[in-house]
Amino acid sequence: MNIIETNKLRKVFNVRQGKNGGDQTIEAVKGIDLQVRTGEIFGFLGPNGAGKTTTLRMLSTLIPPTDGQATIAGHDLLRNPKQVREVIGYVSQVGGVDVTATGRENLLLQAQLCGMARHEAEQRTNELLVALDLTSFADRVAKTYSGGQRRRLDLALGMVHRPRLLFLDEPTTGLDPQSRARLWDEVRRLRSEGTTIFLTTHYLEEADILADRLAIMDHGEIVAEGTPKQLKQQIAGDVISLGLETQNGAAQHAHNLLNEQPYVREIHPSDGLFQLYVEHGEETLPAVLRLLDGAGLSVRTVSLSRPTLDDVFLRRTGRSLRESIE
Amino acid sequence: MTFLRHTQLIFMRNVRRTLREPAWIMIGMFQPVLYLLLFAPLLDNLVLPGYGDTSSLNIFVPGLLVMIALFGLGFAGFGILDDLRNGVIERFRVTSASRLALLLGMILHDVVVFLLQCAVLVVVATLMGFRADIVGLVVLFGLLALVGLMVAAFSYALGLIFRDESSLAASLSTLTLPLLLLSGVLLPLSLAPELLQTIADFNPFLHIVEAARALIHGDMGHNSIAIAYGVVFVMMLLTMQWAISLFRRATA
């Protein structure tokens, strides 16, 4: 059973240019088909500007799509936005904490806006304060919270009305590793309680570790979709990363040389660094080193790894996600 | 029911916020009270044309109330900027709460603060010798409530358009100063050249000030009262409509 189904969902923005530039249109989301299954953690991975947030905002009724349809928990996104809002929670990139109020006041207000009576709202607030370990500072103004504390309050605010589907836009951006791991635990716990989670991220590790299934998005299109394992398996073999001295056309020389070897399936050079996709990396590596050494090319660094989601991204887009972010 | 409840929830939320930072209420009142203390005494020795022997405070105080509306409440739109930036508005909008209730809750808070500021000013002025007709004063506060809704809605609309403090401040100052000068707050416009008077006739605040003066005087039959109520009511509906349509589309 799919909790989200989209059919050619598309968003075009009109961007006003300078005085005589006229209007320009930007196709932020280029007609995507997406299925998110009930009860899973679905990751949406891609660089900034890929269209992740735009998609999320369409699905959470904040902006209308230009074209296409979507159903969320059986409700039509365009015809029944109100019913959609009742089953979804949304935590935006910037969160949504009112920093002039205390954590408790934030939660109480949100609960009551979601239709709970006062005592019910109080009960739910206490539940969430305990669940997300916010109790010890619940009555302090949110201005004084640390990044991790604030993010947990964001999460609590998104969960107030026990949504069946929770959208999290870049939930761990800017958090230290410890707070991030903690948020991951919360997200997993939510899933174990039956909530479907749709999160966007540009962290490869996050998508890999946290998501049950994921879609990789780039330039408004979905370029790959599947479980992290499936996606990585599409890149059979191992990855050898080589750092070479690149003076006097050595890079080109090395490229040509490596390209001729039967065991090299693919090469992605970038700036003195070569990514070689090979079979049986352990056995191939010594051969590669001997080859380069024999040709008088000096190797500065070398590493051998299993393919990561970045390799999947690289394969599909010709760019490294890690570099797209930096 | 739900509508009123949500309006009240947002109203109370903004009240709590104001109580935590009460300095802003003082800042909004600062200018009018300064005018009352440092400028009004100058008027005592001035014979204003067309006002007979009315006390100068009775002419000046109604103008100061309009000044609070423009210089205090006119800047209410600033209140929504942080909420937009911090994603608070967006969070509210993803709930099934009525958008009008959300906006109205915020605006009503600003109007209540404004009316309280007006009340304080009237009290201070009374200590200085200002005397108002009681019924007229009550009717005047009704008018001021409508003025408040109109000005606050307008300010929110600009806030939703400009989204940042500096351009909002620039546009508001540009607008409020001529509106104030052409409303006859400081000196009666009967002193102005004809052209300026004609322009001022299109300024709703001129009619508000005139109605306020008539009400203070207890001159309930004065036609400026009906004009002011009519003009302000229609403009209030228009600015509210404008603000809510912008709010519906608002995204951070």
Coordinates of C-alpha atoms in Angstrom, one line a residue:
Chain A
M1 CA 0.0 0.0 0.0
N2 CA 1.5 3.4 -1.0
I3 CA 0.9 6.4 1.2
I4 CA 2.2 8.8 -1.5
E5 CA 1.6 8.4 -5.2
T6 CA 2.5 11.1 -7.6
N7 CA 1.9 11.2 -11.3
K8 CA 4.0 13.6 -13.4
L9 CA 4.2 16.1 -10.6
R10 CA 5.7 19.3 -11.9
K11 CA 6.5 22.7 -10.7
V12 CA 7.5 25.7 -12.7
F13 CA 8.5 29.0 -11.1
N14 CA 8.3 32.3 -12.8
V15 CA 11.4 34.3 -11.8
R16 CA 11.3 38.0 -12.3
Q17 CA 14.5 39.2 -13.9
G18 CA 16.0 42.6 -13.8
K19 CA 14.6 45.7 -15.5
N20 CA 14.8 44.5 -19.1
G21 CA 15.3 40.8 -18.7
G22 CA 11.7 39.9 -18.7
D23 CA 10.3 36.8 -17.0
Q24 CA 12.2 33.6 -16.8
T25 CA 10.7 30.3 -15.9
I26 CA 12.5 27.7 -14.0
E27 CA 11.3 24.1 -14.0
A28 CA 12.2 23.1 -10.5
V29 CA 10.5 19.7 -10.6
K30 CA 10.2 18.1 -14.0
G31 CA 7.2 15.8 -13.8
I32 CA 8.2 13.1 -11.3
D33 CA 6.5 9.8 -10.5
L34 CA 7.0 8.7 -6.9
Q35 CA 5.7 5.9 -4.7
V36 CA 6.3 5.9 -1.0
R37 CA 5.1 2.8 0.9
T38 CA 3.2 3.0 4.1
G39 CA 5.5 2.5 7.1
E40 CA 8.8 3.1 5.5
I41 CA 11.5 5.7 5.9
F42 CA 11.8 7.2 2.4
G43 CA 14.9 9.3 1.7
F44 CA 15.1 12.0 -0.9
L45 CA 18.8 12.5 -1.7
G46 CA 20.2 15.2 -3.9
P47 CA 22.3 18.4 -4.0
N48 CA 20.9 21.8 -3.0
G49 CA 18.7 23.1 -5.8
A50 CA 17.8 19.6 -7.0
G51 CA 14.0 20.2 -6.3
K52 CA 13.7 18.2 -3.1
T53 CA 12.3 20.9 -1.0
T54 CA 9.9 22.1 -3.8
T55 CA 8.6 18.5 -4.1
L56 CA 8.1 18.3 -0.3
R57 CA 6.3 21.6 -0.2
M58 CA 3.9 20.5 -3.0
L59 CA 3.2 17.3 -1.2
S60 CA 2.6 19.1 2.1
T61 CA 0.0 21.5 0.5
L62 CA 2.2 24.6 0.9
I63 CA 2.6 25.3 -2.8
P64 CA 0.3 24.2 -5.7
P65 CA 1.9 22.0 -8.4
T66 CA 2.0 23.4 -11.9
D67 CA 0.9 20.1 -13.4
G68 CA 0.4 16.5 -12.4
Q69 CA -1.5 14.8 -9.6
A70 CA -0.7 13.2 -6.2
T71 CA -2.6 11.3 -3.7
I72 CA -1.6 11.2 0.0
A73 CA -3.1 8.5 2.2
G74 CA -5.9 8.2 -0.4
H75 CA -6.7 11.9 -0.5
D76 CA -6.3 14.0 -3.6
L77 CA -3.7 16.6 -3.0
L78 CA -5.4 19.3 -5.1
R79 CA -9.0 18.6 -4.3
N80 CA -8.8 17.8 -0.6
P81 CA -5.9 19.7 0.8
K82 CA -7.6 19.9 4.2
Q83 CA -7.9 16.1 4.6
V84 CA -4.3 15.9 3.5
R85 CA -3.2 18.3 6.2
E86 CA -4.9 16.2 8.8
V87 CA -2.8 13.2 8.1
I88 CA 0.6 14.8 7.5
G89 CA 3.1 16.5 9.6
Y90 CA 5.7 18.8 8.1
V91 CA 9.0 20.0 9.5
S92 CA 10.7 22.6 7.3
Q93 CA 14.4 23.2 6.9
V94 CA 14.3 26.2 9.2
G95 CA 12.0 24.3 11.6
G96 CA 9.2 26.4 12.8
V97 CA 9.9 27.0 16.5
D98 CA 8.6 30.2 17.9
V99 CA 11.8 31.3 19.7
T100 CA 10.0 33.8 21.8
A101 CA 7.9 31.1 23.5
T102 CA 8.8 28.2 25.6
G103 CA 9.0 24.7 24.2
R104 CA 5.8 23.8 26.2
E105 CA 3.9 26.8 24.8
N106 CA 5.0 26.0 21.3
L107 CA 3.6 22.5 21.6
L108 CA 0.4 23.5 23.4
L109 CA -0.4 26.0 20.7
Q110 CA 0.3 23.6 17.9
A111 CA -1.8 20.8 19.6
Q112 CA -4.7 23.2 20.0
L113 CA -4.4 24.5 16.4
C114 CA -4.6 20.9 15.4
G115 CA -8.0 20.7 17.1
M116 CA -7.3 19.3 20.5
A117 CA -9.1 20.5 23.6
R118 CA -6.9 22.1 26.3
H119 CA -6.5 19.1 28.6
E120 CA -5.9 16.8 25.6
A121 CA -3.3 19.2 24.3
E122 CA -1.6 19.3 27.7
Q123 CA -1.5 15.5 27.8
R124 CA 0.0 15.3 24.3
T125 CA 2.5 18.0 25.1
N126 CA 3.8 16.1 28.2
E127 CA 4.0 12.9 26.2
L128 CA 6.1 14.6 23.5
L129 CA 8.3 16.4 26.0
V130 CA 9.2 13.1 27.6
A131 CA 9.5 11.2 24.4
L132 CA 11.9 13.7 22.9
D133 CA 13.7 14.4 26.1
L134 CA 12.8 18.0 26.2
T135 CA 11.4 18.1 29.8
S136 CA 14.3 19.7 31.6
F137 CA 14.1 22.9 29.5
A138 CA 10.5 22.8 28.5
D139 CA 9.7 26.0 30.3
R140 CA 12.6 28.0 29.0
V141 CA 12.2 30.3 26.1
A142 CA 13.3 28.5 22.9
K143 CA 15.8 31.2 22.1
T144 CA 18.1 29.6 24.6
Y145 CA 18.0 26.1 23.1
S146 CA 21.0 24.4 21.4
G147 CA 20.7 23.4 17.8
G148 CA 20.0 19.8 18.7
Q149 CA 17.4 20.7 21.3
R150 CA 15.6 23.0 18.9
R151 CA 15.6 20.4 16.2
R152 CA 14.0 17.9 18.6
L153 CA 11.3 20.5 19.4
D154 CA 10.8 20.9 15.6
L155 CA 10.3 17.2 15.4
A156 CA 7.9 17.2 18.3
L157 CA 5.9 20.0 16.7
G158 CA 5.6 18.0 13.5
M159 CA 4.3 15.0 15.5
V160 CA 1.8 16.7 17.7
H161 CA -1.3 15.4 15.9
R162 CA 0.1 11.9 15.4
P163 CA 0.4 12.2 11.7
R164 CA 0.5 9.0 9.6
L165 CA 3.0 10.7 7.4
L166 CA 5.8 13.0 8.5
F167 CA 7.8 15.2 6.1
L168 CA 11.2 16.2 7.3
D169 CA 13.1 18.6 5.2
E170 CA 16.9 18.3 5.9
P171 CA 16.3 17.3 9.5
T172 CA 19.9 17.0 10.5
T173 CA 21.6 19.9 8.6
G174 CA 23.8 21.8 10.9
L175 CA 23.7 19.3 13.8
D176 CA 26.7 17.8 15.4
P177 CA 27.3 14.1 14.9
Q178 CA 25.9 13.2 18.4
S179 CA 22.6 15.2 17.9
R180 CA 22.3 13.7 14.4
A181 CA 22.6 10.1 15.7
R182 CA 20.0 10.9 18.3
L183 CA 17.6 12.3 15.7
W184 CA 18.1 9.2 13.6
D185 CA 17.0 7.1 16.6
E186 CA 13.9 9.2 17.0
V187 CA 13.0 8.8 13.3
R188 CA 13.5 5.0 13.6
R189 CA 11.4 4.9 16.7
L190 CA 8.6 6.8 14.9
R191 CA 8.7 4.3 12.1
S192 CA 8.4 1.4 14.6
E193 CA 5.3 3.1 15.8
G194 CA 3.8 3.0 12.4
T195 CA 4.6 6.5 11.0
T196 CA 5.8 6.8 7.5
I197 CA 8.7 9.2 7.2
F198 CA 9.6 11.1 4.0
L199 CA 12.9 13.0 4.5
T200 CA 15.2 14.9 2.3
T201 CA 18.9 15.1 2.8
H202 CA 22.1 15.9 1.0
Y203 CA 24.1 13.7 3.4
L204 CA 25.0 10.4 1.7
E205 CA 25.5 8.6 5.0
E206 CA 22.1 9.7 6.3
A207 CA 20.3 8.4 3.2
D208 CA 22.4 5.2 3.3
I209 CA 22.0 4.4 7.0
L210 CA 18.5 5.7 7.7
A211 CA 16.4 5.3 4.6
D212 CA 14.6 2.0 3.8
R213 CA 14.2 3.2 0.3
L214 CA 15.4 6.3 -1.5
A215 CA 15.2 8.4 -4.6
I216 CA 18.1 10.4 -5.9
M217 CA 17.1 13.7 -7.4
D218 CA 19.1 16.0 -9.6
H219 CA 18.0 19.0 -11.6
G220 CA 14.3 18.3 -10.9
E221 CA 14.4 14.7 -12.0
I222 CA 14.6 11.4 -10.2
V223 CA 17.7 9.8 -11.5
A224 CA 17.6 6.6 -9.4
E225 CA 15.3 4.9 -7.0
G226 CA 15.5 1.8 -4.8
T227 CA 16.9 0.5 -1.5
P228 CA 20.4 1.8 -0.7
K229 CA 21.6 -1.8 -1.2
Q230 CA 19.9 -2.2 -4.6
L231 CA 21.3 1.1 -5.8
K232 CA 24.8 0.3 -4.7
Q233 CA 24.6 -3.1 -6.3
Q234 CA 24.0 -1.5 -9.6
I235 CA 27.6 -0.4 -9.4
A236 CA 29.1 -3.9 -9.4
G237 CA 32.6 -4.3 -8.1
D238 CA 34.8 -2.0 -6.1
V239 CA 36.1 1.5 -6.3
I240 CA 39.8 2.4 -6.3
S241 CA 40.5 6.1 -5.7
L242 CA 43.9 7.2 -6.9
G243 CA 45.6 10.5 -6.3
L244 CA 48.2 11.2 -8.9
E245 CA 50.9 13.7 -9.7
T246 CA 49.4 15.5 -12.7
Q247 CA 52.2 17.6 -14.2
N248 CA 53.1 17.5 -17.9
G249 CA 50.0 15.7 -19.1
A250 CA 50.5 12.8 -16.7
A251 CA 46.8 12.8 -16.0
Q252 CA 46.0 12.2 -19.6
H253 CA 48.7 9.6 -19.9
A254 CA 47.4 7.7 -16.8
H255 CA 43.8 8.0 -18.1
N256 CA 44.7 6.4 -21.4
L257 CA 46.8 3.7 -19.8
L258 CA 44.1 2.7 -17.3
N259 CA 41.4 2.8 -19.9
E260 CA 43.2 0.1 -21.8
Q261 CA 43.2 -2.4 -18.9
P262 CA 40.5 -5.1 -19.2
Y263 CA 39.8 -5.1 -15.5
V264 CA 38.8 -1.4 -15.4
R265 CA 35.1 -1.0 -16.1
E266 CA 34.9 2.8 -15.8
I267 CA 37.0 5.8 -15.0
H268 CA 35.9 9.1 -13.5
P269 CA 38.7 11.6 -13.4
S270 CA 38.5 14.8 -11.5
D271 CA 41.2 17.1 -10.6
G272 CA 44.1 14.7 -10.2
L273 CA 41.8 12.1 -8.5
F274 CA 40.7 9.0 -10.4
Q275 CA 37.8 6.9 -9.4
L276 CA 38.3 3.4 -11.0
Y277 CA 35.4 1.0 -11.0
V278 CA 36.9 -2.5 -11.0
E279 CA 36.0 -6.0 -10.3
H280 CA 37.7 -7.8 -7.5
G281 CA 39.4 -4.7 -6.1
E282 CA 41.7 -6.6 -3.8
E283 CA 43.4 -8.4 -6.6
T284 CA 43.3 -5.5 -9.1
L285 CA 44.9 -2.9 -6.9
P286 CA 48.5 -4.3 -6.9
A287 CA 48.2 -4.6 -10.7
V288 CA 47.1 -1.0 -11.1
L289 CA 50.0 0.2 -8.9
R290 CA 52.6 -1.8 -10.8
L291 CA 51.2 -0.5 -14.1
L292 CA 51.4 3.2 -13.1
D293 CA 54.8 2.7 -11.4
G294 CA 56.2 1.0 -14.6
A295 CA 55.0 4.0 -16.7
G296 CA 56.8 6.4 -14.4
L297 CA 53.6 7.9 -12.9
S298 CA 53.8 8.6 -9.2
V299 CA 50.8 7.7 -7.1
R300 CA 50.3 10.0 -4.1
T301 CA 47.3 8.4 -2.5
V302 CA 45.3 5.3 -2.9
S303 CA 42.2 3.8 -1.3
L304 CA 39.9 0.9 -2.0
S305 CA 36.3 1.0 -1.1
R306 CA 32.9 -0.6 -1.7
P307 CA 30.6 1.6 -3.8
T308 CA 28.7 4.3 -1.9
L309 CA 25.6 6.2 -2.9
D310 CA 27.9 8.9 -4.1
D311 CA 29.2 6.5 -6.7
V312 CA 25.6 5.9 -7.7
F313 CA 25.1 9.6 -8.0
L314 CA 28.3 10.0 -10.0
R315 CA 27.3 7.3 -12.4
R316 CA 23.8 8.8 -13.0
T317 CA 24.8 12.5 -13.2
G318 CA 28.5 12.6 -14.1
R319 CA 29.1 14.6 -10.9
S320 CA 30.0 13.7 -7.4
L321 CA 27.3 14.7 -4.9
R322 CA 30.0 15.4 -2.3
E323 CA 31.5 18.0 -4.7
S324 CA 28.1 19.4 -5.7
I325 CA 27.6 20.3 -2.1
E326 CA 30.9 21.9 -1.4
Chain B
M1 CA -16.5 28.0 17.1
T2 CA -13.2 26.6 15.9
F3 CA -12.6 29.8 14.0
L4 CA -13.0 32.0 17.2
R5 CA -10.9 29.5 19.2
H6 CA -8.1 29.6 16.7
T7 CA -8.2 33.4 16.6
Q8 CA -8.0 33.5 20.3
L9 CA -5.1 31.0 20.5
I10 CA -3.0 33.1 18.1
F11 CA -4.1 36.3 19.8
M12 CA -2.9 34.9 23.2
R13 CA 0.3 33.7 21.7
N14 CA 1.1 37.2 20.5
V15 CA 0.0 38.7 23.8
R16 CA 2.5 36.4 25.6
R17 CA 5.2 37.5 23.2
T18 CA 4.5 41.2 23.8
L19 CA 4.5 40.7 27.6
R20 CA 7.9 39.1 27.3
E21 CA 9.3 42.2 25.5
P22 CA 7.2 45.1 26.7
A23 CA 9.8 47.6 25.5
W24 CA 8.1 47.7 22.1
I25 CA 4.9 49.1 23.5
M26 CA 6.8 51.8 25.2
I27 CA 8.7 52.6 22.0
G28 CA 5.5 52.9 20.0
M29 CA 4.1 55.3 22.6
F30 CA 7.3 57.3 23.0
Q31 CA 6.8 59.8 20.2
P32 CA 3.2 60.7 20.9
V33 CA 3.9 61.2 24.6
L34 CA 6.9 63.3 23.7
Y35 CA 4.7 65.5 21.5
L36 CA 2.2 65.8 24.3
L37 CA 4.8 66.8 26.8
L38 CA 7.2 68.9 24.7
F39 CA 5.1 70.2 21.9
A40 CA 1.5 70.7 23.1
P41 CA 2.5 73.4 25.7
L42 CA 3.6 75.6 22.8
L43 CA 0.1 75.6 21.4
D44 CA -1.3 77.3 24.4
N45 CA -0.2 80.7 23.2
L46 CA -1.2 80.1 19.6
V47 CA -4.6 81.2 18.3
L48 CA -5.6 78.5 15.9
P49 CA -7.9 79.6 13.1
G50 CA -11.3 78.0 13.1
Y51 CA -11.3 76.5 16.5
G52 CA -12.6 79.4 18.6
D53 CA -11.7 79.1 22.2
T54 CA -11.3 75.3 22.3
S55 CA -8.4 74.2 24.5
S56 CA -5.4 73.5 22.4
L57 CA -5.1 70.0 24.0
N58 CA -8.6 69.1 22.7
I59 CA -7.4 69.8 19.2
F60 CA -4.0 68.2 19.6
V61 CA -4.8 65.0 21.4
P62 CA -7.1 63.5 18.7
G63 CA -4.3 64.1 16.2
L64 CA -1.9 62.3 18.5
L65 CA -4.1 59.2 18.6
V66 CA -3.9 59.1 14.8
M67 CA -0.2 59.5 15.1
I68 CA 0.0 56.4 17.3
A69 CA -2.0 54.6 14.7
L70 CA 0.5 55.6 12.0
F71 CA 3.8 55.5 13.8
G72 CA 3.1 52.7 16.3
L73 CA 0.5 50.4 14.7
G74 CA 1.7 51.2 11.2
F75 CA 4.8 49.1 12.0
A76 CA 2.9 46.1 13.2
G77 CA 3.9 44.2 10.0
F78 CA 7.4 43.8 11.6
G79 CA 5.9 41.3 13.9
I80 CA 5.3 38.8 11.1
L81 CA 8.8 39.0 9.6
D82 CA 10.5 36.8 12.3
D83 CA 7.6 34.4 12.1
L84 CA 8.0 34.1 8.4
R85 CA 11.7 33.6 8.6
N86 CA 11.6 31.1 11.5
G87 CA 9.0 29.0 9.7
V88 CA 6.3 29.6 12.3
I89 CA 3.8 30.9 9.7
E90 CA 4.5 27.9 7.6
R91 CA 4.0 25.5 10.5
F92 CA 0.7 27.1 11.3
R93 CA -0.4 26.9 7.7
V94 CA 0.2 23.2 7.5
T95 CA -2.4 22.7 10.3
S96 CA -6.0 22.7 9.3
A97 CA -6.6 26.0 11.1
S98 CA -8.3 28.7 9.1
R99 CA -5.9 31.2 7.6
L100 CA -8.2 34.1 8.4
A101 CA -8.3 33.1 12.0
L102 CA -4.5 33.0 12.1
L103 CA -4.1 36.4 10.6
L104 CA -7.0 37.9 12.6
G105 CA -5.5 36.6 15.8
M106 CA -2.3 38.5 15.1
I107 CA -3.9 41.7 14.0
L108 CA -6.4 41.8 16.9
H109 CA -3.4 41.6 19.3
D110 CA -1.9 44.7 17.6
V111 CA -5.2 46.5 17.7
V112 CA -5.7 45.9 21.4
V113 CA -2.2 47.1 22.1
F114 CA -2.9 50.2 20.1
L115 CA -6.2 50.9 21.9
L116 CA -4.3 50.5 25.2
Q117 CA -1.7 53.0 24.1
C118 CA -4.5 55.4 23.1
A119 CA -6.1 55.0 26.5
V120 CA -2.8 55.8 28.2
L121 CA -2.4 58.9 26.1
V122 CA -5.9 60.1 27.0
V123 CA -5.1 59.5 30.7
V124 CA -1.9 61.5 30.5
A125 CA -3.5 64.3 28.5
T126 CA -6.4 64.4 31.0
L127 CA -3.8 65.0 33.8
M128 CA -2.6 67.9 31.7
G129 CA -6.0 69.5 31.3
F130 CA -7.5 67.7 28.4
R131 CA -11.3 67.3 28.7
A132 CA -13.4 65.0 26.4
D133 CA -17.1 64.3 26.0
I134 CA -17.5 60.8 27.4
V135 CA -20.0 59.5 24.8
G136 CA -17.9 61.0 22.1
L137 CA -14.8 59.3 23.5
V138 CA -16.5 55.9 23.5
V139 CA -17.6 56.4 19.9
L140 CA -14.1 57.6 19.0
F141 CA -12.6 54.4 20.4
G142 CA -14.9 52.4 18.2
L143 CA -13.6 54.4 15.2
L144 CA -10.0 53.9 16.4
A145 CA -10.6 50.1 16.6
L146 CA -11.6 50.1 12.9
V147 CA -8.6 52.4 12.1
G148 CA -6.4 49.9 13.9
L149 CA -7.7 46.9 11.9
M150 CA -7.2 48.9 8.7
V151 CA -3.7 50.1 9.5
A152 CA -2.5 46.8 10.9
A153 CA -3.8 44.8 8.0
F154 CA -2.1 47.2 5.6
S155 CA 1.2 46.9 7.5
Y156 CA 1.0 43.1 7.5
A157 CA 0.3 43.1 3.8
L158 CA 3.5 45.2 3.2
G159 CA 5.4 42.9 5.5
L160 CA 4.2 39.9 3.5
I161 CA 5.3 41.6 0.3
F162 CA 8.7 42.9 1.4
R163 CA 9.8 40.2 3.8
D164 CA 12.7 42.1 5.3
E165 CA 13.1 44.8 7.9
S166 CA 15.0 47.4 5.9
S167 CA 12.7 47.6 2.9
L168 CA 9.6 47.4 5.1
A169 CA 10.9 50.2 7.3
A170 CA 11.7 52.3 4.2
S171 CA 8.3 51.9 2.6
L172 CA 6.4 52.4 5.8
S173 CA 8.3 55.6 6.7
T174 CA 7.8 56.9 3.1
L175 CA 4.0 56.3 3.4
T176 CA 3.3 57.3 7.0
L177 CA 5.0 60.7 7.1
P178 CA 3.0 62.4 4.3
L179 CA -0.2 60.7 5.6
L180 CA 0.5 62.3 8.9
L181 CA 1.5 65.7 7.7
L182 CA -1.6 65.9 5.5
S183 CA -4.0 64.9 8.2
G184 CA -3.7 68.2 10.1
V185 CA -2.4 66.6 13.2
L186 CA 0.2 69.2 14.1
L187 CA -1.5 72.3 12.7
P188 CA -4.9 72.6 11.1
L189 CA -4.8 72.3 7.3
S190 CA -6.9 75.4 7.0
L191 CA -3.5 77.1 7.1
A192 CA -2.4 75.2 4.0
P193 CA -2.5 76.5 0.4
E194 CA -5.5 75.3 -1.6
L195 CA -3.6 72.7 -3.6
L196 CA -2.4 71.0 -0.4
Q197 CA -5.9 71.1 1.0
T198 CA -7.3 69.4 -2.1
I199 CA -4.8 66.6 -1.9
A200 CA -5.4 66.3 1.8
D201 CA -9.1 65.7 1.2
F202 CA -8.2 62.3 -0.2
N203 CA -6.3 61.4 2.9
P204 CA -8.6 59.2 5.1
F205 CA -6.6 60.2 8.1
L206 CA -7.6 63.8 7.7
H207 CA -11.3 62.7 8.0
I208 CA -10.4 60.5 11.0
V209 CA -8.7 63.4 12.8
E210 CA -11.7 65.7 12.0
A211 CA -14.1 63.2 13.3
A212 CA -12.0 62.6 16.4
R213 CA -12.0 66.3 17.2
A214 CA -15.8 66.5 16.7
L215 CA -16.3 63.5 19.0
I216 CA -14.0 64.9 21.7
H217 CA -16.0 68.0 21.5
G218 CA -19.3 66.1 21.9
D219 CA -20.5 67.3 18.5
M220 CA -22.2 64.1 17.7
G221 CA -24.1 65.4 14.7
H222 CA -20.9 66.5 12.8
N223 CA -20.9 65.0 9.3
S224 CA -17.2 64.1 9.5
I225 CA -18.1 61.3 11.9
A226 CA -20.2 59.4 9.4
I227 CA -17.7 60.1 6.7
A228 CA -14.8 58.8 8.8
Y229 CA -16.7 55.7 9.9
G230 CA -17.8 54.9 6.3
V231 CA -14.4 55.5 4.7
V232 CA -12.5 53.6 7.4
F233 CA -14.9 50.7 7.3
V234 CA -14.6 50.2 3.6
M235 CA -10.9 50.6 3.6
M236 CA -10.6 48.2 6.5
L237 CA -12.4 45.6 4.5
L238 CA -10.2 46.2 1.5
T239 CA -6.9 46.0 3.4
M240 CA -8.0 42.9 5.3
Q241 CA -8.9 41.3 2.0
W242 CA -5.5 42.2 0.6
A243 CA -3.6 41.0 3.6
I244 CA -5.5 37.7 3.8
S245 CA -4.9 36.9 0.1
L246 CA -1.2 37.6 0.5
F247 CA -1.2 35.5 3.7
R248 CA -2.8 32.5 1.9
R249 CA 0.0 32.5 -0.6
A250 CA 2.7 33.3 1.9
T251 CA 5.6 30.9 1.8
A252 CA 8.9 31.5 3.6

